[in-house]
Coordinates of N, CA and C in Angstrom, one line a residue:
M1 N 10.3 -18.6 9.9 CA 9.2 -18.2 9.0 C 8.8 -16.7 9.3
A2 N 8.7 -16.0 8.2 CA 8.3 -14.6 8.3 C 6.9 -14.5 8.6
H3 N 6.5 -13.4 9.3 CA 5.1 -13.2 9.8 C 4.6 -11.9 9.3
V4 N 3.5 -11.9 8.6 CA 2.9 -10.6 8.1 C 1.5 -10.4 8.8
L5 N 1.3 -9.2 9.3 CA 0.0 -8.9 9.9 C -0.8 -8.1 8.8
L6 N -1.9 -8.6 8.5 CA -2.8 -7.9 7.5 C -4.0 -7.3 8.1
L7 N -4.1 -6.0 8.2 CA -5.2 -5.3 8.9 C -6.3 -5.1 7.9
G8 N -7.5 -5.5 8.3 CA -8.7 -5.1 7.5 C -9.5 -6.2 6.9
G9 N -10.8 -5.9 6.8 CA -11.7 -6.9 6.2 C -12.2 -6.4 4.8
T10 N -11.4 -5.6 4.1 CA -11.8 -5.1 2.8 C -11.7 -6.2 1.7
T11 N -12.2 -5.9 0.5 CA -12.1 -6.8 -0.6 C -10.6 -7.0 -0.9
E12 N -9.8 -5.9 -0.9 CA -8.4 -6.0 -1.2 C -7.7 -6.8 -0.1
A13 N -8.1 -6.7 1.1 CA -7.4 -7.5 2.2 C -7.6 -9.0 2.0
R14 N -8.9 -9.4 1.6 CA -9.2 -10.8 1.4 C -8.4 -11.3 0.1
A15 N -8.4 -10.4 -0.9 CA -7.7 -10.9 -2.1 C -6.2 -11.0 -1.8
L16 N -5.6 -10.2 -1.0 CA -4.2 -10.3 -0.7 C -3.9 -11.5 0.1
A17 N -4.8 -11.8 1.1 CA -4.6 -13.0 1.9 C -4.7 -14.2 1.1
A18 N -5.7 -14.3 0.1 CA -5.8 -15.4 -0.7 C -4.6 -15.6 -1.6
A19 N -4.0 -14.5 -2.2 CA -2.9 -14.6 -3.0 C -1.7 -15.1 -2.2
L20 N -1.5 -14.6 -1.0 CA -0.4 -15.1 -0.2 C -0.5 -16.6 0.2
A21 N -1.7 -17.0 0.5 CA -1.9 -18.4 0.9 C -1.6 -19.3 -0.3
A22 N -2.0 -18.8 -1.5 CA -1.7 -19.7 -2.7 C -0.3 -19.7 -3.2
D23 N 0.3 -18.5 -3.1 CA 1.6 -18.4 -3.8 C 2.8 -18.5 -2.8
R24 N 2.5 -18.2 -1.5 CA 3.6 -18.2 -0.5 C 3.2 -18.9 0.8
P25 N 2.9 -20.2 0.6 CA 2.4 -21.0 1.8 C 3.3 -21.0 3.0
A26 N 4.6 -20.8 2.8 CA 5.6 -20.8 3.9 C 5.5 -19.5 4.7
L27 N 4.8 -18.5 4.2 CA 4.7 -17.2 4.9 C 3.6 -17.3 5.9
R28 N 3.8 -16.9 7.2 CA 2.7 -16.8 8.1 C 2.0 -15.5 7.9
V29 N 0.7 -15.6 7.7 CA -0.1 -14.4 7.5 C -1.3 -14.4 8.5
T30 N -1.4 -13.3 9.3 CA -2.5 -13.2 10.2 C -3.4 -12.0 9.7
S31 N -4.6 -12.3 9.4 CA -5.6 -11.2 9.1 C -6.3 -10.8 10.3
S32 N -6.3 -9.5 10.6 CA -7.0 -9.0 11.8 C -8.2 -8.2 11.4
L33 N -9.4 -8.6 11.9 CA -10.7 -7.9 11.6 C -11.1 -7.1 12.9
A34 N -11.7 -6.0 12.6 CA -12.1 -5.2 13.8 C -13.2 -5.8 14.6
G35 N -14.1 -6.6 14.0 CA -15.2 -7.2 14.7 C -16.5 -6.3 14.7
R36 N -16.5 -5.3 13.8 CA -17.7 -4.4 13.8 C -18.8 -5.0 12.9
V37 N -18.6 -5.9 12.1 CA -19.6 -6.6 11.3 C -20.0 -7.9 11.9
A38 N -21.3 -8.2 12.1 CA -21.7 -9.4 12.8 C -21.2 -10.7 12.1
E39 N -21.3 -10.7 10.8 CA -20.9 -11.9 10.1 C -19.9 -11.5 9.0
P40 N -18.7 -11.3 9.3 CA -17.7 -10.8 8.3 C -17.4 -11.9 7.3
R41 N -17.0 -11.5 6.1 CA -16.4 -12.5 5.2 C -15.0 -12.8 5.6
L42 N -14.7 -14.0 5.9 CA -13.4 -14.3 6.5 C -12.4 -14.6 5.4
P43 N -11.2 -14.1 5.5 CA -10.1 -14.3 4.5 C -9.5 -15.7 4.7
A44 N -8.7 -16.0 3.7 CA -7.9 -17.3 3.8 C -6.8 -17.1 4.9
G45 N -6.5 -18.3 5.6 CA -5.5 -18.3 6.6 C -5.9 -17.9 8.0
E46 N -4.9 -17.6 8.8 CA -5.1 -17.3 10.2 C -5.9 -16.0 10.4
V47 N -6.8 -16.0 11.3 CA -7.7 -14.8 11.5 C -7.8 -14.5 13.0
R48 N -7.7 -13.2 13.3 CA -8.0 -12.7 14.7 C -9.0 -11.6 14.5
I49 N -9.9 -11.6 15.5 CA -11.0 -10.6 15.5 C -11.0 -9.8 16.8
G50 N -11.1 -8.5 16.6 CA -11.1 -7.6 17.8 C -10.0 -6.6 17.7
G51 N -10.1 -5.5 18.6 CA -9.1 -4.5 18.6 C -7.8 -4.9 19.3
F52 N -6.8 -4.0 19.3 CA -5.6 -4.3 19.9 C -5.4 -3.5 21.2
G53 N -6.3 -2.5 21.4 CA -6.1 -1.6 22.6 C -5.3 -0.4 22.3
G54 N -5.4 0.2 21.1 CA -4.7 1.4 20.7 C -3.3 1.0 20.2
P55 N -2.5 2.1 19.8 CA -1.2 1.8 19.2 C -0.2 1.1 20.2
G56 N -0.3 1.4 21.5 CA 0.5 0.6 22.4 C 0.3 -0.9 22.4
G57 N -1.0 -1.2 22.4 CA -1.4 -2.6 22.4 C -1.0 -3.3 21.1
L58 N -1.1 -2.6 20.0 CA -0.7 -3.1 18.7 C 0.8 -3.3 18.7
A59 N 1.5 -2.3 19.2 CA 3.0 -2.5 19.2 C 3.4 -3.7 20.1
A60 N 2.7 -3.9 21.2 CA 3.1 -5.1 22.0 C 2.8 -6.3 21.3
W61 N 1.6 -6.4 20.5 CA 1.3 -7.6 19.8 C 2.3 -7.8 18.7
L62 N 2.8 -6.8 18.0 CA 3.8 -7.0 17.0 C 5.0 -7.6 17.5
R63 N 5.4 -7.1 18.7 CA 6.6 -7.7 19.3 C 6.4 -9.1 19.8
A64 N 5.3 -9.4 20.4 CA 5.0 -10.7 21.0 C 4.9 -11.8 19.9
E65 N 4.3 -11.4 18.8 CA 4.1 -12.3 17.7 C 5.2 -12.3 16.6
R66 N 6.2 -11.5 16.9 CA 7.4 -11.5 16.0 C 7.0 -11.2 14.6
V67 N 6.2 -10.1 14.4 CA 5.7 -9.7 13.1 C 6.8 -9.0 12.3
D68 N 7.0 -9.4 11.1 CA 8.1 -8.8 10.2 C 7.6 -7.7 9.3
A69 N 6.3 -7.6 9.0 CA 5.7 -6.6 8.2 C 4.2 -6.5 8.4
V70 N 3.7 -5.2 8.3 CA 2.3 -5.0 8.4 C 1.8 -4.4 7.1
V71 N 0.6 -4.8 6.7 CA -0.1 -4.2 5.6 C -1.4 -3.7 6.1
D72 N -1.6 -2.4 6.1 CA -2.9 -1.8 6.5 C -3.8 -1.8 5.3
A73 N -4.7 -2.7 5.2 CA -5.7 -2.8 4.2 C -7.1 -2.6 4.7
T74 N -7.2 -1.7 5.7 CA -8.5 -1.3 6.3 C -9.2 -0.5 5.3
H75 N -10.5 -0.2 5.6 CA -11.3 0.7 4.8 C -10.6 2.1 4.7
P76 N -10.7 2.7 3.6 CA -10.1 4.1 3.4 C -10.5 5.1 4.5
F77 N -11.7 4.8 5.2 CA -12.1 5.8 6.2 C -11.9 5.3 7.6
A78 N -11.1 4.2 7.7 CA -10.8 3.7 9.1 C -9.5 4.4 9.6
A79 N -9.7 5.7 9.8 CA -8.6 6.6 10.1 C -7.9 6.3 11.4
V80 N -8.7 5.9 12.4 CA -8.1 5.6 13.8 C -7.2 4.4 13.7
M81 N -7.7 3.4 13.0 CA -6.8 2.2 12.9 C -5.6 2.4 12.1
S82 N -5.7 3.2 11.1 CA -4.5 3.6 10.3 C -3.5 4.4 11.1
R83 N -4.0 5.3 11.9 CA -3.1 6.1 12.7 C -2.4 5.2 13.8
N84 N -3.2 4.3 14.4 CA -2.6 3.3 15.3 C -1.5 2.5 14.7
A85 N -1.8 2.0 13.5 CA -0.8 1.2 12.8 C 0.5 1.9 12.5
A86 N 0.3 3.2 12.1 CA 1.5 4.0 11.8 C 2.3 4.2 13.1
E87 N 1.6 4.5 14.2 CA 2.4 4.8 15.5 C 3.0 3.5 15.9
A88 N 2.3 2.4 15.8 CA 2.9 1.1 16.3 C 4.1 0.7 15.5
A89 N 4.0 0.9 14.1 CA 5.1 0.5 13.3 C 6.3 1.4 13.5
A90 N 6.1 2.7 13.8 CA 7.2 3.6 14.1 C 7.8 3.2 15.4
A91 N 7.0 2.8 16.4 CA 7.6 2.4 17.7 C 8.4 1.1 17.7
T92 N 8.0 0.2 16.8 CA 8.7 -1.1 16.8 C 9.7 -1.3 15.6
G93 N 9.6 -0.4 14.7 CA 10.5 -0.5 13.5 C 10.0 -1.5 12.5
V94 N 8.8 -2.0 12.6 CA 8.2 -2.9 11.7 C 7.8 -2.2 10.4
P95 N 8.2 -2.6 9.2 CA 7.8 -2.0 8.0 C 6.3 -2.0 7.8
L96 N 5.7 -0.9 7.4 CA 4.3 -0.8 7.2 C 3.9 -0.3 5.8
L97 N 3.0 -0.9 5.2 CA 2.4 -0.5 3.9 C 0.9 -0.3 4.0
A98 N 0.4 0.8 3.4 CA -1.0 1.0 3.3 C -1.5 0.6 1.9
L99 N -2.5 -0.4 1.9 CA -3.1 -0.8 0.6 C -4.4 -0.1 0.5
R100 N -4.5 0.8 -0.5 CA -5.7 1.6 -0.6 C -6.1 1.6 -2.1
R101 N -7.3 1.1 -2.3 CA -7.9 1.2 -3.7 C -8.0 2.7 -4.1
P102 N -7.9 3.0 -5.3 CA -8.0 4.4 -5.8 C -9.4 4.9 -5.5
G103 N -9.5 6.2 -5.2 CA -10.9 6.8 -5.0 C -11.6 7.0 -6.3
W104 N -12.9 7.3 -6.2 CA -13.6 7.6 -7.4 C -13.3 8.9 -8.0
A105 N -13.5 9.0 -9.4 CA -13.3 10.3 -10.1 C -14.6 10.6 -10.8
P106 N -15.0 11.9 -10.8 CA -16.2 12.2 -11.5 C -16.0 12.2 -13.0
V107 N -17.1 11.9 -13.8 CA -17.1 11.9 -15.2 C -18.1 12.9 -15.7
P108 N -18.1 13.3 -17.0 CA -19.1 14.2 -17.5 C -20.5 13.8 -17.2
G109 N -21.3 14.7 -16.7 CA -22.7 14.4 -16.3 C -22.9 14.2 -14.8
D110 N -21.8 14.0 -14.1 CA -21.9 13.8 -12.6 C -22.2 15.2 -12.0
R111 N -23.1 15.1 -10.9 CA -23.4 16.3 -10.1 C -22.9 16.1 -8.7
W112 N -21.6 16.1 -8.6 CA -21.0 15.8 -7.3 C -20.8 17.0 -6.5
H113 N -21.0 16.9 -5.2 CA -20.6 17.9 -4.2 C -19.7 17.3 -3.2
R114 N -18.4 17.7 -3.3 CA -17.4 17.1 -2.4 C -17.4 17.9 -1.1
V115 N -17.4 17.1 0.0 CA -17.4 17.7 1.4 C -16.3 17.0 2.2
P116 N -15.8 17.6 3.3 CA -14.7 17.0 4.1 C -15.2 16.1 5.1
S117 N -16.5 16.1 5.5 CA -17.0 15.2 6.6 C -18.5 14.9 6.5
L118 N -18.9 14.0 7.3 CA -20.4 13.7 7.3 C -21.1 14.9 7.9
D119 N -20.6 15.6 8.8 CA -21.3 16.8 9.4 C -21.4 17.8 8.3
S120 N -20.5 18.0 7.4 CA -20.6 18.9 6.3 C -21.6 18.4 5.3
A121 N -21.7 17.1 5.1 CA -22.7 16.6 4.2 C -24.1 16.9 4.8
A122 N -24.3 16.7 6.1 CA -25.6 17.0 6.7 C -26.0 18.5 6.6
R123 N -25.0 19.4 6.7 CA -25.4 20.8 6.5 C -25.8 21.1 5.1
L124 N -25.2 20.4 4.1 CA -25.5 20.7 2.7 C -26.8 20.1 2.2
L125 N -27.2 18.9 2.8 CA -28.3 18.1 2.3 C -29.6 18.9 2.1
P126 N -30.1 19.7 3.0 CA -31.4 20.3 2.9 C -31.5 21.2 1.6
S127 N -30.4 21.7 1.1 CA -30.4 22.5 -0.1 C -30.4 21.7 -1.4
L128 N -30.3 20.4 -1.3 CA -30.2 19.5 -2.5 C -31.4 18.6 -2.7
G129 N -32.1 18.2 -1.7 CA -33.2 17.3 -1.9 C -33.9 17.0 -0.6
R130 N -34.9 16.1 -0.7 CA -35.7 15.7 0.5 C -35.7 14.2 0.7
R131 N -35.4 13.4 -0.3 CA -35.4 12.0 -0.1 C -34.0 11.5 -0.4
V132 N -33.3 11.0 0.6 CA -31.9 10.8 0.6 C -31.5 9.3 0.6
L133 N -30.7 8.8 -0.3 CA -30.1 7.5 -0.2 C -28.8 7.7 0.5
L134 N -28.7 7.1 1.7 CA -27.5 7.3 2.6 C -26.7 6.0 2.6
T135 N -25.5 6.0 2.0 CA -24.7 4.8 1.9 C -23.3 5.1 2.5
S136 N -23.3 5.8 3.6 CA -22.0 6.2 4.2 C -21.7 5.3 5.4
G137 N -22.4 4.2 5.6 CA -22.1 3.3 6.7 C -23.0 3.5 7.9
R138 N -23.3 2.5 8.6 CA -24.2 2.6 9.8 C -23.7 3.4 10.9
Q139 N -22.3 3.5 11.1 CA -21.8 4.2 12.2 C -21.9 5.8 12.0
G140 N -22.1 6.2 10.7 CA -22.2 7.6 10.5 C -23.6 8.2 10.4
I141 N -24.6 7.3 10.6 CA -26.0 7.8 10.4 C -26.4 8.8 11.4
G142 N -25.8 8.8 12.6 CA -26.1 9.7 13.6 C -25.8 11.2 13.2
A143 N -24.9 11.4 12.3 CA -24.6 12.8 11.8 C -25.8 13.4 11.2
F144 N -26.8 12.6 10.8 CA -28.0 13.1 10.1 C -29.3 13.1 11.0
A145 N -29.1 12.7 12.2 CA -30.3 12.4 13.1 C -31.1 13.7 13.3
H146 N -30.5 14.8 13.3 CA -31.2 16.1 13.6 C -31.9 16.7 12.5
L147 N -31.8 16.1 11.3 CA -32.4 16.7 10.1 C -33.9 16.3 10.0
D148 N -34.8 17.2 10.4 CA -36.2 17.0 10.2 C -36.6 17.4 8.8
G149 N -37.7 16.9 8.3 CA -38.1 17.2 6.9 C -37.5 16.5 5.8
L150 N -36.5 15.6 6.1 CA -35.9 14.8 5.1 C -36.2 13.3 5.4
H151 N -36.4 12.5 4.4 CA -36.6 11.1 4.5 C -35.3 10.4 4.1
F152 N -34.8 9.5 4.9 CA -33.6 8.8 4.6 C -33.8 7.3 4.3
V153 N -33.2 6.8 3.3 CA -33.1 5.4 3.0 C -31.6 5.0 3.2
A154 N -31.3 4.3 4.4 CA -30.0 4.0 4.7 C -29.7 2.6 4.5
R155 N -28.6 2.4 3.7 CA -28.2 1.0 3.4 C -26.9 0.6 4.2
S156 N -27.0 -0.5 4.9 CA -25.8 -1.0 5.6 C -25.8 -2.5 5.8
V157 N -24.7 -3.0 6.2 CA -24.6 -4.5 6.3 C -25.4 -4.9 7.6
D158 N -25.2 -4.2 8.7 CA -25.8 -4.5 9.9 C -26.7 -3.3 10.4
P159 N -27.7 -3.6 11.2 CA -28.6 -2.5 11.6 C -27.9 -1.4 12.3
P160 N -28.3 -0.1 12.1 CA -27.7 1.0 12.7 C -28.2 1.2 14.2
Q161 N -27.5 1.9 15.0 CA -27.9 2.2 16.4 C -28.2 3.6 16.5
P162 N -29.1 4.0 17.5 CA -29.4 5.4 17.7 C -28.1 6.2 18.0
P163 N -28.2 7.5 17.8 CA -29.3 8.3 17.3 C -29.5 8.1 15.8
L164 N -30.8 8.2 15.4 CA -31.2 8.0 14.0 C -32.2 9.1 13.6
P165 N -32.2 9.4 12.3 CA -33.2 10.3 11.8 C -34.6 9.9 12.1
A166 N -35.6 10.8 12.3 CA -36.9 10.4 12.6 C -37.6 9.7 11.4
S167 N -37.3 10.1 10.2 CA -37.9 9.4 9.0 C -36.8 8.6 8.3
L168 N -36.9 7.3 8.5 CA -35.8 6.5 8.1 C -36.3 5.1 7.7
D169 N -35.8 4.6 6.5 CA -36.0 3.2 6.1 C -34.6 2.6 6.1
V170 N -34.4 1.4 6.6 CA -33.1 0.8 6.7 C -33.1 -0.4 5.7
L171 N -32.2 -0.5 4.8 CA -32.0 -1.6 3.9 C -30.7 -2.3 4.3
L172 N -30.9 -3.6 4.8 CA -29.8 -4.4 5.1 C -29.3 -5.2 3.9
D173 N -28.1 -4.8 3.4 CA -27.6 -5.4 2.2 C -26.1 -5.3 2.1
R174 N -25.5 -6.1 1.3 CA -24.0 -6.1 1.2 C -23.7 -6.1 -0.3
G175 N -22.7 -5.3 -0.7 CA -22.3 -5.3 -2.1 C -21.6 -6.6 -2.4
P176 N -21.3 -6.8 -3.7 CA -21.4 -5.9 -4.8 C -22.8 -5.7 -5.3
F177 N -23.1 -4.4 -5.8 CA -24.4 -4.1 -6.3 C -24.4 -3.9 -7.8
T178 N -25.5 -4.2 -8.4 CA -25.6 -4.1 -9.9 C -26.2 -2.7 -10.3
L179 N -25.9 -2.3 -11.5 CA -26.5 -1.1 -12.0 C -28.0 -1.2 -12.1
D180 N -28.5 -2.3 -12.6 CA -30.0 -2.4 -12.7 C -30.6 -2.3 -11.3
G181 N -30.0 -3.0 -10.3 CA -30.5 -2.9 -9.0 C -30.5 -1.5 -8.4
E182 N -29.4 -0.8 -8.7 CA -29.3 0.6 -8.2 C -30.3 1.5 -8.8
R183 N -30.5 1.3 -10.1 CA -31.6 2.1 -10.8 C -32.9 1.9 -10.2
A184 N -33.2 0.6 -10.0 CA -34.5 0.2 -9.4 C -34.7 0.8 -8.0
L185 N -33.6 0.8 -7.2 CA -33.7 1.3 -5.8 C -34.0 2.8 -5.8
L186 N -33.3 3.5 -6.7 CA -33.5 5.0 -6.7 C -34.9 5.4 -7.1
R187 N -35.4 4.6 -8.1 CA -36.8 4.9 -8.6 C -37.8 4.5 -7.5
E188 N -37.7 3.3 -7.0 CA -38.7 2.8 -6.0 C -38.8 3.7 -4.8
H189 N -37.7 4.2 -4.3 CA -37.7 5.1 -3.1 C -37.8 6.6 -3.5
R190 N -37.9 6.9 -4.7 CA -38.0 8.3 -5.2 C -36.9 9.1 -4.6
I191 N -35.7 8.6 -4.7 CA -34.5 9.3 -4.2 C -34.2 10.5 -5.1
D192 N -33.9 11.6 -4.4 CA -33.5 12.8 -5.2 C -32.1 13.3 -4.8
V193 N -31.4 12.7 -3.9 CA -30.0 13.0 -3.6 C -29.4 11.8 -2.9
V194 N -28.1 11.6 -3.2 CA -27.3 10.4 -2.7 C -26.2 10.9 -1.9
V195 N -25.9 10.2 -0.8 CA -24.7 10.6 0.1 C -23.9 9.3 0.1
T196 N -22.6 9.5 -0.1 CA -21.6 8.4 -0.1 C -20.3 8.9 0.4
K197 N -19.5 8.0 1.0 CA -18.1 8.2 1.2 C -17.3 7.8 -0.1
D198 N -16.2 8.5 -0.3 CA -15.4 8.1 -1.4 C -14.6 6.9 -1.1
S199 N -15.3 5.7 -1.1 CA -14.7 4.5 -0.8 C -13.9 3.9 -1.9
G200 N -14.2 4.2 -3.2 CA -13.5 3.7 -4.3 C -14.0 2.2 -4.5
G201 N -13.4 1.6 -5.6 CA -13.7 0.2 -5.9 C -15.0 0.1 -6.7
A202 N -15.2 -1.1 -7.2 CA -16.3 -1.4 -8.1 C -17.5 -1.9 -7.4
A203 N -17.4 -2.4 -6.2 CA -18.5 -3.1 -5.6 C -19.7 -2.2 -5.4
T204 N -19.5 -0.9 -5.0 CA -20.6 0.0 -4.7 C -20.6 1.2 -5.7
A205 N -19.8 1.1 -6.8 CA -19.8 2.2 -7.7 C -21.0 2.3 -8.6
P206 N -21.8 1.3 -8.9 CA -23.0 1.4 -9.7 C -24.0 2.5 -9.3
K207 N -24.1 2.8 -8.0 CA -25.0 3.9 -7.5 C -24.6 5.2 -8.2
L208 N -23.3 5.4 -8.4 CA -22.9 6.7 -9.0 C -23.3 6.8 -10.4
T209 N -23.3 5.7 -11.2 CA -23.7 5.7 -12.6 C -25.3 5.9 -12.6
A210 N -26.0 5.2 -11.7 CA -27.4 5.3 -11.7 C -27.8 6.7 -11.3
A211 N -27.1 7.4 -10.4 CA -27.4 8.7 -10.0 C -27.2 9.7 -11.2
R212 N -26.1 9.4 -11.9 CA -25.7 10.3 -13.1 C -26.8 10.2 -14.1
E213 N -27.3 8.9 -14.4 CA -28.3 8.7 -15.4 C -29.6 9.5 -15.1
L214 N -29.9 9.6 -13.8 CA -31.2 10.2 -13.4 C -30.9 11.7 -13.1
G215 N -29.7 12.2 -13.2 CA -29.4 13.6 -13.0 C -29.5 14.0 -11.5
L216 N -29.2 13.0 -10.6 CA -29.3 13.3 -9.2 C -28.0 13.9 -8.6
P217 N -28.0 14.8 -7.7 CA -26.8 15.3 -7.0 C -26.3 14.2 -6.1
V218 N -25.0 14.1 -6.0 CA -24.3 13.1 -5.1 C -23.4 13.9 -4.2
V219 N -23.6 13.7 -2.9 CA -22.7 14.3 -1.9 C -21.6 13.3 -1.6
V220 N -20.3 13.6 -1.9 CA -19.2 12.7 -1.8 C -18.3 13.2 -0.6
V221 N -18.2 12.4 0.4 CA -17.4 12.7 1.5 C -15.9 12.3 1.2
D222 N -15.0 13.3 1.3 CA -13.6 13.0 1.0 C -13.0 12.1 2.0
R223 N -11.9 11.4 1.6 CA -11.2 10.5 2.5 C -10.3 11.3 3.5
P224 N -10.1 10.7 4.6 CA -9.1 11.3 5.5 C -7.7 11.2 4.9
R225 N -6.9 12.1 5.3 CA -5.5 12.1 4.8 C -4.7 10.9 5.3
P226 N -3.9 10.3 4.5 CA -3.1 9.2 5.0 C -2.0 9.6 5.9
S227 N -1.6 8.6 6.7 CA -0.5 8.9 7.7 C 0.8 9.3 7.0
A228 N 1.4 10.3 7.5 CA 2.7 10.8 6.8 C 3.8 9.7 6.9
G229 N 4.5 9.6 5.8 CA 5.6 8.7 5.7 C 5.3 7.2 5.5
V230 N 4.0 6.9 5.3 CA 3.6 5.5 5.1 C 3.5 5.3 3.6
P231 N 4.2 4.3 3.0 CA 4.1 4.1 1.5 C 2.7 3.5 1.2
V232 N 2.2 3.8 0.0 CA 0.8 3.4 -0.3 C 0.9 2.5 -1.6
A233 N 0.2 1.4 -1.6 CA 0.0 0.6 -2.8 C -1.4 0.7 -3.2
E234 N -1.7 0.8 -4.5 CA -3.1 1.0 -4.9 C -3.7 -0.3 -5.5
S235 N -2.9 -1.4 -5.4 CA -3.4 -2.7 -5.9 C -2.8 -3.8 -5.1
V236 N -3.5 -5.0 -5.2 CA -3.0 -6.2 -4.6 C -1.6 -6.6 -5.1
G237 N -1.5 -6.4 -6.5 CA -0.2 -6.8 -7.1 C 0.9 -5.9 -6.6
A238 N 0.7 -4.7 -6.4 CA 1.7 -3.8 -5.8 C 2.1 -4.2 -4.4
A239 N 1.1 -4.6 -3.6 CA 1.3 -5.0 -2.3 C 2.1 -6.3 -2.2
L240 N 1.8 -7.2 -3.2 CA 2.6 -8.5 -3.3 C 4.1 -8.2 -3.6
D241 N 4.3 -7.2 -4.5 CA 5.7 -6.8 -4.8 C 6.4 -6.3 -3.6
W242 N 5.7 -5.5 -2.8 CA 6.3 -4.9 -1.6 C 6.7 -6.0 -0.6
L243 N 5.8 -7.0 -0.5 CA 6.1 -8.1 0.4 C 7.1 -9.1 -0.1
A244 N 7.5 -9.0 -1.3 CA 8.4 -10.0 -1.9 C 9.7 -10.3 -1.0
P245 N 10.3 -9.3 -0.4 CA 11.5 -9.6 0.4 C 11.3 -10.4 1.7
F246 N 10.1 -10.5 2.1 CA 9.8 -11.1 3.4 C 9.6 -12.6 3.3

C-alpha cells in the first residue's frame, strides 16, 4: 500500500484528503497538522498533530513510515514548514508537490499597497490610516505592537499572545466570511485601512471587495518565495493528477 503524507490544515488540504478517501481508499493518507490552532478542522482519514523536529526529524519520519510521496498543502505563508519539507524530500528522495491556491489579484478600484513583510506593513501603516483591520494572523500581531496612535481590530481563530498593540480589539472568528458581514464590520469599527497577507482563496476574499467599495487602502503582504525545484499545483484536481501514479 502506497503512503502519502499530506502537510497542512488548509481548505485545500482537507479537500484533497476527502477526495483521496473517497476515490482511492486503498491509498494510505496521513494528514499532519501543526497544532497551532486549538480546535482545528480535522480532515478525512489518518491524522497526526504536532511538529517533526525540523527537516531531520521529518526525513526520519518519512523513512520510518515508508512514505512514497509528500504533498505540502500548508498555508502559503508557512515558509519554515515548506523549507523543512523540501530539505527532507531531497534528503530521502521522496517526491514532493506543493499545493498552493493562487494569490489574489487587484481589480480596478482597488487601492492596494504591496509590501514584502509584516514589518514593512507596520512602517507604512501610519501614513494610510488610524483604525486598522488586521487580518494577518495572530502570530504576526507583534509586528504592530510598537505603533502608538493607531487602533487595531485584529481578527483571528485563537486569541493572540503578547506583545500586542496598546489599542486593540480582538475578534475571534473563522472564515468563510460573507460580503455583507465584511461591509458591516468595516463600518461598525470605522476602519480606514486593512492589512492582510496574500493568502488567496475565496474564504477571506470578501474583505477585499468591501474595502474596494468603501475606497479603503489595503496593505497586502506578499507571499514568501517557494522552495526551488519543488513542483507546484494550484488546485486539488492538479494534485490528484500528480498523485495518480502512487
